[in-house]
XYZ file of C-alpha atoms in Angstrom:
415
model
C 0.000 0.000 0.000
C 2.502 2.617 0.413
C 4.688 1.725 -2.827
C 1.472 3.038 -4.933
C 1.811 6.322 -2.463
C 5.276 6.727 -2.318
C 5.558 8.989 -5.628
C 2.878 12.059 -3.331
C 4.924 11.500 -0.346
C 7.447 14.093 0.675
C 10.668 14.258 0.853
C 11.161 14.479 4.778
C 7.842 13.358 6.957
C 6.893 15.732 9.758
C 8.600 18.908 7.902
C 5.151 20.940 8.530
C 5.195 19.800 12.349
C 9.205 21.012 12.503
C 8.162 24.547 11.309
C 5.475 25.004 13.062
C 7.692 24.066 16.278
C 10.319 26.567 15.393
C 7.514 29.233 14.721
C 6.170 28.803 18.494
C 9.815 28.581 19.811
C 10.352 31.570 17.762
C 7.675 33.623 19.097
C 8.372 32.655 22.609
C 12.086 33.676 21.896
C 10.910 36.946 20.506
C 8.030 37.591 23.223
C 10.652 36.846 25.969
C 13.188 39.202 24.263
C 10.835 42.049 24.098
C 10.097 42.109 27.675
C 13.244 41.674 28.765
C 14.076 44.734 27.006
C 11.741 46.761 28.389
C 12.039 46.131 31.721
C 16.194 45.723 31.714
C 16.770 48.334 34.016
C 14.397 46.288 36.463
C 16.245 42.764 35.186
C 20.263 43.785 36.070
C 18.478 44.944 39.503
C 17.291 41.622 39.924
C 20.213 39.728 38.849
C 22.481 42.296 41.051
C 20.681 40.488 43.998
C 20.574 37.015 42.458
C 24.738 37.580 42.125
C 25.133 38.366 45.722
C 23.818 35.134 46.856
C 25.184 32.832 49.969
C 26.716 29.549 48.387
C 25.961 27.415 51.591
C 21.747 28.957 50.991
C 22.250 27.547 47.276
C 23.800 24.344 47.854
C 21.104 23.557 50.448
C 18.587 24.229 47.879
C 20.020 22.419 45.311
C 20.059 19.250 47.780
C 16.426 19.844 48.893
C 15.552 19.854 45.307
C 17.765 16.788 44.445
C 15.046 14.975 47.372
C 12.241 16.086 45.752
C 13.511 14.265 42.477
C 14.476 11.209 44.320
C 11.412 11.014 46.048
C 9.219 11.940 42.915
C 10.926 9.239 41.441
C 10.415 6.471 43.575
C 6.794 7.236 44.483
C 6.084 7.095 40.894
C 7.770 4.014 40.621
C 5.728 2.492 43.863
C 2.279 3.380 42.092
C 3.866 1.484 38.797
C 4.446 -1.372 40.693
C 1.158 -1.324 42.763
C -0.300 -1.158 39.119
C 1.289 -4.372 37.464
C 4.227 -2.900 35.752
C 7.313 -2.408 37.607
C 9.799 -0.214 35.067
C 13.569 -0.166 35.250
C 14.705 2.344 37.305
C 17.046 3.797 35.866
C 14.662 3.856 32.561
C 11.630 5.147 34.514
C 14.008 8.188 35.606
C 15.096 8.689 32.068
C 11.514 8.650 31.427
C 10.244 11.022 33.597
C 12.947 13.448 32.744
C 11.747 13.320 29.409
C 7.828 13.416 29.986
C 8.697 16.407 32.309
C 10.475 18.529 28.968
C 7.454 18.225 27.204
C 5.516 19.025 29.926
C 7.245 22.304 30.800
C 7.388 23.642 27.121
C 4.082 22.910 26.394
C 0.780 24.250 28.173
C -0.740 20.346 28.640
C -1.196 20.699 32.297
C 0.204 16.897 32.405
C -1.293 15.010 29.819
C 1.959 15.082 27.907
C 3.089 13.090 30.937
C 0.432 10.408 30.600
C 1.293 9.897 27.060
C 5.265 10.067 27.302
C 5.274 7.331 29.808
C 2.614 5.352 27.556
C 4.223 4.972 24.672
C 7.941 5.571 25.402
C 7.563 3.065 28.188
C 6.035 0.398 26.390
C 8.955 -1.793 25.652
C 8.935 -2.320 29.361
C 5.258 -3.170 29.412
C 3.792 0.197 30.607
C 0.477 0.296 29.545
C -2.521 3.040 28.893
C -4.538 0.977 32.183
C -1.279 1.480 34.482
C -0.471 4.632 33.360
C -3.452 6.794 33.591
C -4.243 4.561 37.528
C -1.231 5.797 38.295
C -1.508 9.751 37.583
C -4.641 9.337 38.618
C -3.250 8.172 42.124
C -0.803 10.303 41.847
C -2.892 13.659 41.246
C -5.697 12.671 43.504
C -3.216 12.431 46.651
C -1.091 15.065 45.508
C -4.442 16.937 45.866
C -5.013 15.645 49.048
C -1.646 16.874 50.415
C -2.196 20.651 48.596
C -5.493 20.586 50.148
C -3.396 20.000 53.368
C -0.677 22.864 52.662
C -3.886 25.386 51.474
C -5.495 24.686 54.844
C -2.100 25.117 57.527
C -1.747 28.532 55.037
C -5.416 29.527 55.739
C -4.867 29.029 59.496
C -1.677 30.756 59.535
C -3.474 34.020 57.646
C -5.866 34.005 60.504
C -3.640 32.883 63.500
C -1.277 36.030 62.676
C -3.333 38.376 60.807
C -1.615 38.750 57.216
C -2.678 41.255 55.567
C -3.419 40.816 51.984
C -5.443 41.966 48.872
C -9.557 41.389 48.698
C -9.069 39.457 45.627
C -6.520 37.040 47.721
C -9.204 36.361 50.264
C -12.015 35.680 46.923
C -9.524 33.258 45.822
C -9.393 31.399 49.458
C -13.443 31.668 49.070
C -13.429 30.100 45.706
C -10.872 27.506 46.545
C -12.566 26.408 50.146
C -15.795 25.514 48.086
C -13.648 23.655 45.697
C -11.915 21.620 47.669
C -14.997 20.536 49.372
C -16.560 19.580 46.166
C -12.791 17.827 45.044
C -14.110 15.787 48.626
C -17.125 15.392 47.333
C -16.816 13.786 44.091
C -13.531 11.767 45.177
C -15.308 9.840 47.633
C -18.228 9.252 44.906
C -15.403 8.105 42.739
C -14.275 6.086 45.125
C -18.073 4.338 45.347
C -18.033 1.296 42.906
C -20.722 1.959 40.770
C -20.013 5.577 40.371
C -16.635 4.455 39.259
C -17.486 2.074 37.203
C -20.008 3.624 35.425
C -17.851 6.816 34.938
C -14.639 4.474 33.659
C -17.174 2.975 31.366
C -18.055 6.434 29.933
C -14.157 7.074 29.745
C -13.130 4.519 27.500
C -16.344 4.859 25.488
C -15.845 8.386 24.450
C -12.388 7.496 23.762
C -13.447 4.746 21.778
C -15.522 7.355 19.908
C -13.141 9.921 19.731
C -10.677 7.572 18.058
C -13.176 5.755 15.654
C -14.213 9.874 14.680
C -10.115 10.144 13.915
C -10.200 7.234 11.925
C -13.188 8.634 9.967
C -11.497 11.834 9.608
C -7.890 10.743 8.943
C -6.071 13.907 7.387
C -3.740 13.173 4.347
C -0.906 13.964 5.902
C -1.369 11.764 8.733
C -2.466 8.663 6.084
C 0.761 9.053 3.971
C 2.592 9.794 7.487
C 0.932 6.122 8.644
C 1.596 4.724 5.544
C 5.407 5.544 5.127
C 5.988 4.258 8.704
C 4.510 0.745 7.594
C 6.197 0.114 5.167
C 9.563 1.208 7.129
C 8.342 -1.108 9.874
C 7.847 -4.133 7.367
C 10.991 -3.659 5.426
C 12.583 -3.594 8.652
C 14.003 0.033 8.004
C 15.098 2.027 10.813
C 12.830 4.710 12.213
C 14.319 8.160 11.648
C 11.699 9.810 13.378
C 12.532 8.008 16.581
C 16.215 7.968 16.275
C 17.947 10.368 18.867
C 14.522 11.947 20.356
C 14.059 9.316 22.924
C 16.957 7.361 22.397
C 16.693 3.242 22.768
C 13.589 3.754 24.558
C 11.499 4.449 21.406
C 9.024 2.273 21.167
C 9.583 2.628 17.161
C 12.920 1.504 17.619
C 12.197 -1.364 19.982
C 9.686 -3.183 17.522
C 11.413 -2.698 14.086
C 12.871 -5.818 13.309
C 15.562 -6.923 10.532
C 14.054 -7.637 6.993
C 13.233 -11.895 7.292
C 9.513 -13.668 5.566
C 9.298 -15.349 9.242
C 8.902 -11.688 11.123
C 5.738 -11.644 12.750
C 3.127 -8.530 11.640
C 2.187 -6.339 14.326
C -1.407 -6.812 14.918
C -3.584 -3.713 13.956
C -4.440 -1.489 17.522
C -8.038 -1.143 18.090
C -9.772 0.246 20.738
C -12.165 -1.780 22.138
C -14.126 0.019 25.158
C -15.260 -3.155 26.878
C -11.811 -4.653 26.543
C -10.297 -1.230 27.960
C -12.828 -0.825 30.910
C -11.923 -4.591 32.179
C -8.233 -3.819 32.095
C -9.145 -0.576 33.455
C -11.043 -2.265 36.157
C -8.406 -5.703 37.133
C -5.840 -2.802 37.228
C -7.454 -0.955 39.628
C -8.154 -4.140 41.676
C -4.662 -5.130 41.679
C -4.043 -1.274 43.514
C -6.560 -1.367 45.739
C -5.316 -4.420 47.209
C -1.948 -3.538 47.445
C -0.651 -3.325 51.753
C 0.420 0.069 53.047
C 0.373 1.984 49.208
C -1.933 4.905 50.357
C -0.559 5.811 53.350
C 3.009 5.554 51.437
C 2.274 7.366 48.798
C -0.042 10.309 50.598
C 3.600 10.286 52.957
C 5.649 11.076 50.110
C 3.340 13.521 48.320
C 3.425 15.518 51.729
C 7.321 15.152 51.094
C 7.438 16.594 48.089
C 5.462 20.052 49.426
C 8.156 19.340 52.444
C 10.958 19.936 50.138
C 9.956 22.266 47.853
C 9.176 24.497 51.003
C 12.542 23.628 52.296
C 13.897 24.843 49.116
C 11.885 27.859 48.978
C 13.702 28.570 52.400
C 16.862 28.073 51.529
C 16.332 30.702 48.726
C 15.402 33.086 50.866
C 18.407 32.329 52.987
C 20.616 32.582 50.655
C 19.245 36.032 49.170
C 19.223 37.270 52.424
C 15.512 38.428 52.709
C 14.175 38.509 55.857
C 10.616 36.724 56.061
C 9.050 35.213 58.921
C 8.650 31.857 58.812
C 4.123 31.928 59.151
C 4.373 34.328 55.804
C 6.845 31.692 54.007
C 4.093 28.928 54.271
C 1.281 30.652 53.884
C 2.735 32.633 50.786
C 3.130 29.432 49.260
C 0.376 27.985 50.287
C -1.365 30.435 48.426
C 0.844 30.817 45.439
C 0.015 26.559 44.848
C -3.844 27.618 45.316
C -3.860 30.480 42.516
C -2.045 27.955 40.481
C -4.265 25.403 40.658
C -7.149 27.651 40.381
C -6.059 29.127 37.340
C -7.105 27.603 33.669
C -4.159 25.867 32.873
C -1.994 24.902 35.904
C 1.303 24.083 34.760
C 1.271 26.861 32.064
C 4.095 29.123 31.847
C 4.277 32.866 33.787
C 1.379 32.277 35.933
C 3.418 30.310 38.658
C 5.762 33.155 38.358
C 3.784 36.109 38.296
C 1.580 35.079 41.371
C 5.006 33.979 43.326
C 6.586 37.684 42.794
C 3.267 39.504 43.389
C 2.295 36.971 46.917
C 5.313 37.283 48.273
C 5.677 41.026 47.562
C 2.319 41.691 49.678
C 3.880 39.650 52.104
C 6.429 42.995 52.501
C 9.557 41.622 50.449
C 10.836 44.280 47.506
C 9.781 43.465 44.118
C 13.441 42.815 43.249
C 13.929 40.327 45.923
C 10.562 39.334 45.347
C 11.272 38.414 41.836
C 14.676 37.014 42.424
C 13.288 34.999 45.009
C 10.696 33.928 41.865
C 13.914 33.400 39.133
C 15.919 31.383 41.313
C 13.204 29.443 42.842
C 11.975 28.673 39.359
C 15.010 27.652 37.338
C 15.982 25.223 39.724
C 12.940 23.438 39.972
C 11.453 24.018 36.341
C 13.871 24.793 34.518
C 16.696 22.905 35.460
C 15.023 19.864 34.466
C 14.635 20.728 30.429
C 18.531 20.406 29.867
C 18.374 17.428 32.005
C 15.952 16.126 29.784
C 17.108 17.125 26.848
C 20.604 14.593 27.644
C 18.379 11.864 28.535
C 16.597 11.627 25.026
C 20.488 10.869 23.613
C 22.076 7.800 23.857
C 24.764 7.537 26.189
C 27.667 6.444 24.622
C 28.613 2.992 25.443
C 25.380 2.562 26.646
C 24.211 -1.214 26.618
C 20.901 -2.186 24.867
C 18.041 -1.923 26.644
C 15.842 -5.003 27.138
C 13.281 -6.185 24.683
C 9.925 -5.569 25.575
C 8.160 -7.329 28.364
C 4.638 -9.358 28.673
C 1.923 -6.896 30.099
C 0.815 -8.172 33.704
C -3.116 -6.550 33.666
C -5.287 -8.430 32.504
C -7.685 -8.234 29.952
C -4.892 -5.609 28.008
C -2.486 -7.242 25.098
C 1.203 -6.372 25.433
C 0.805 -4.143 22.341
C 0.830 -0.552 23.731
């Protein structure tokens, strides 16, 4: 089928995707530039602070960060293995690193995550069922333990009498009714027909949302489909997935050398019914598994421990003087504007309501912002280059292993 296409195909696949990547990276260059600019004199303030930081401040904020990565790591590893699918660990680090790039440069407030780990960790038998259990988990009791940090900041405001903006306290009005309905409809979640029945629902609108895409198939993505088929059965490399995720392309991982005996890979359908029961034995397999909530609840409260500990050390370290009560509740309230807002993990918002909080809270806005910069770039930004090296092959790396048989059941080891 695609030797009849091949003469409309174009030269290099994904060419319209590549400039429309360097258009948005472009613009967010330019954008970046251009404010920058205008607000310089305000910027060498900023770094003139920044440069007159304590090393012993940095270096303990450096190693509070370094245990929130540890500990991110292994409690996403714990909920992996709680769902059937224990990954490498060393892969599921490289893994995350590289789920967490495209999560930072693009506004997907963690979906990019979900699929990363889906399809980049398939080889090691990660599956759709395990993976989306496991954010799921993970985002659930990671709102449990901001809904935890938002309260200890609301009694703090009160116990010492903050003062702060009207539209600070609207936003503690707004997020006290949410969080009671986030109660609300978790524990109906948790209620086995309302779970099921909403699961069901799931995987039948994604079952319609694919067969619609199937319907609707643009050219591009037919001749895309088509070229990488007949790669795949001539046994010809990928160059798609060469050197963006290294050996741990699933592309790479499947294409096989050019032989009559080389099994066909079985076209992937989605079958809703088939879906919801590996949905549902996953889920099974979690609930029963000893001591995983209060674990994992343990180390989600760790990871606000840490990042508070390195907001701290910050402020050490740029000498600002800040009581302890406005520390907490400032971020306290910074992680409730963010998670109020549209898109949570989009970029300046986190930023903007850091500087501004904390500037209430009687810091100078170029401490205030410094505070913000330094705070940010180690834990957002820092992560991208690290990222970036773990998409390369190491050299002298050894293979990685072939792919292994999926452990849920009712799911095929295809993903």
């Amino acid at each position: 089928m695609a030797d009849h296409l091949s003469p409309d195909l174009p030269r290099e696949s994904g060419t319209t995707n590549r400039i429309w990547l360097w258009v948005w990276l472009g613009a967010l260059v330019l954008g970046v530039s251009v404010a920058l600019w205008f607000y310089r004199d305000e910027l060498w303030r900023i770094l003139d602070v920044i440069r007159h930081a304590s090393p012993t401040g940095t270096l303990l904020a450096v190693a509070c960060e370094t245990g929130f990565l540890l500990t991110y790591w292994d409690l996403v590893g714990r909920l992996y293995r709680a769902a059937g699918t224990p990954v490498p660990r060393g892969a599921l680090f490289r893994l995350l690193l590289v789920s967490g790039v495209v999560d930072r440069l693009l506004p997907t407030a963690g979906t990019s995550t979900i699929a990363v780990l889906a399809v980049a960790g398939a080889r090691w038998g990660v599956t759709w069922a395990s993976t989306l259990w496991m954010m799921g988990l993970f985002t659930s009791l990671g709102l449990v333990a901001t809904l935890l940090i938002v309260a200890l900041s609301v009694v703090l405001l009160s116990t010492f009498d903050i003062p702060l903006p009207p539209s600070i306290h609207q936003a503690l009005l707004v997020g006290r009714w949410a969080a009671i309905g986030g109660v609300v409809l978790g524990a109906g979640f948790l209620w086995t027909p309302v779970r099921r029945r909403a699961v069901r629902r799931i995987v039948h609108w994604i079952g319609g949302l694919i067969h619609w895409w199937k319907a609707h198939e643009p050219a591009w993505w037919k001749r895309w489909r088509a070229r990488r088929g007949h790669r795949m059965s001539t046994g010809a490399p990928n160059p798609g997935a060469t050197g963006l995720l290294g050996e741990i392309s699933p592309a790479r991982a499947t294409s096989a050398p050019p032989s009559s005996e080389a099994p066909r890979r079985r076209r992937r359908i989605w079958d809703p019914e088939e879906r919801f029961r590996a949905f549902e034995a996953t889920w099974e397999r979690i609930r029963r598994e000893p001591g995983l909530w209060g674990a994992a609840l343990a180390e989600n409260l760790l990871l606000y421990v840490l990042r508070i500990g390195t907001l701290a050390a910050f402020i050490s370290a740029l000498h600002i003087s800040l009581p302890w009560h406005h520390l907490i509740a400032g971020y306290g309230l910074v992680v409730l504007l963010v998670n109020l807002s549209a898109l949570p993990f989009s970029l300046g918002i986190f930023e903007v309501s850091m500087a501004a909080l904390y500037h209430w809270l009687g810091v100078p806005w170029p401490q205030s912002w410094a505070l913000t910069l330094a705070y940010r770039g180690i834990t957002f930004w820092l992560p991208i280059p690290l990222g970036l090296l773990a998409m390369v092959r190491w050299p002298g790396q050894p293979p990685s292993p072939g792919p292994r048989p999926c452990r849920n059941a009712g799911e095929t080891s295809e993903q």
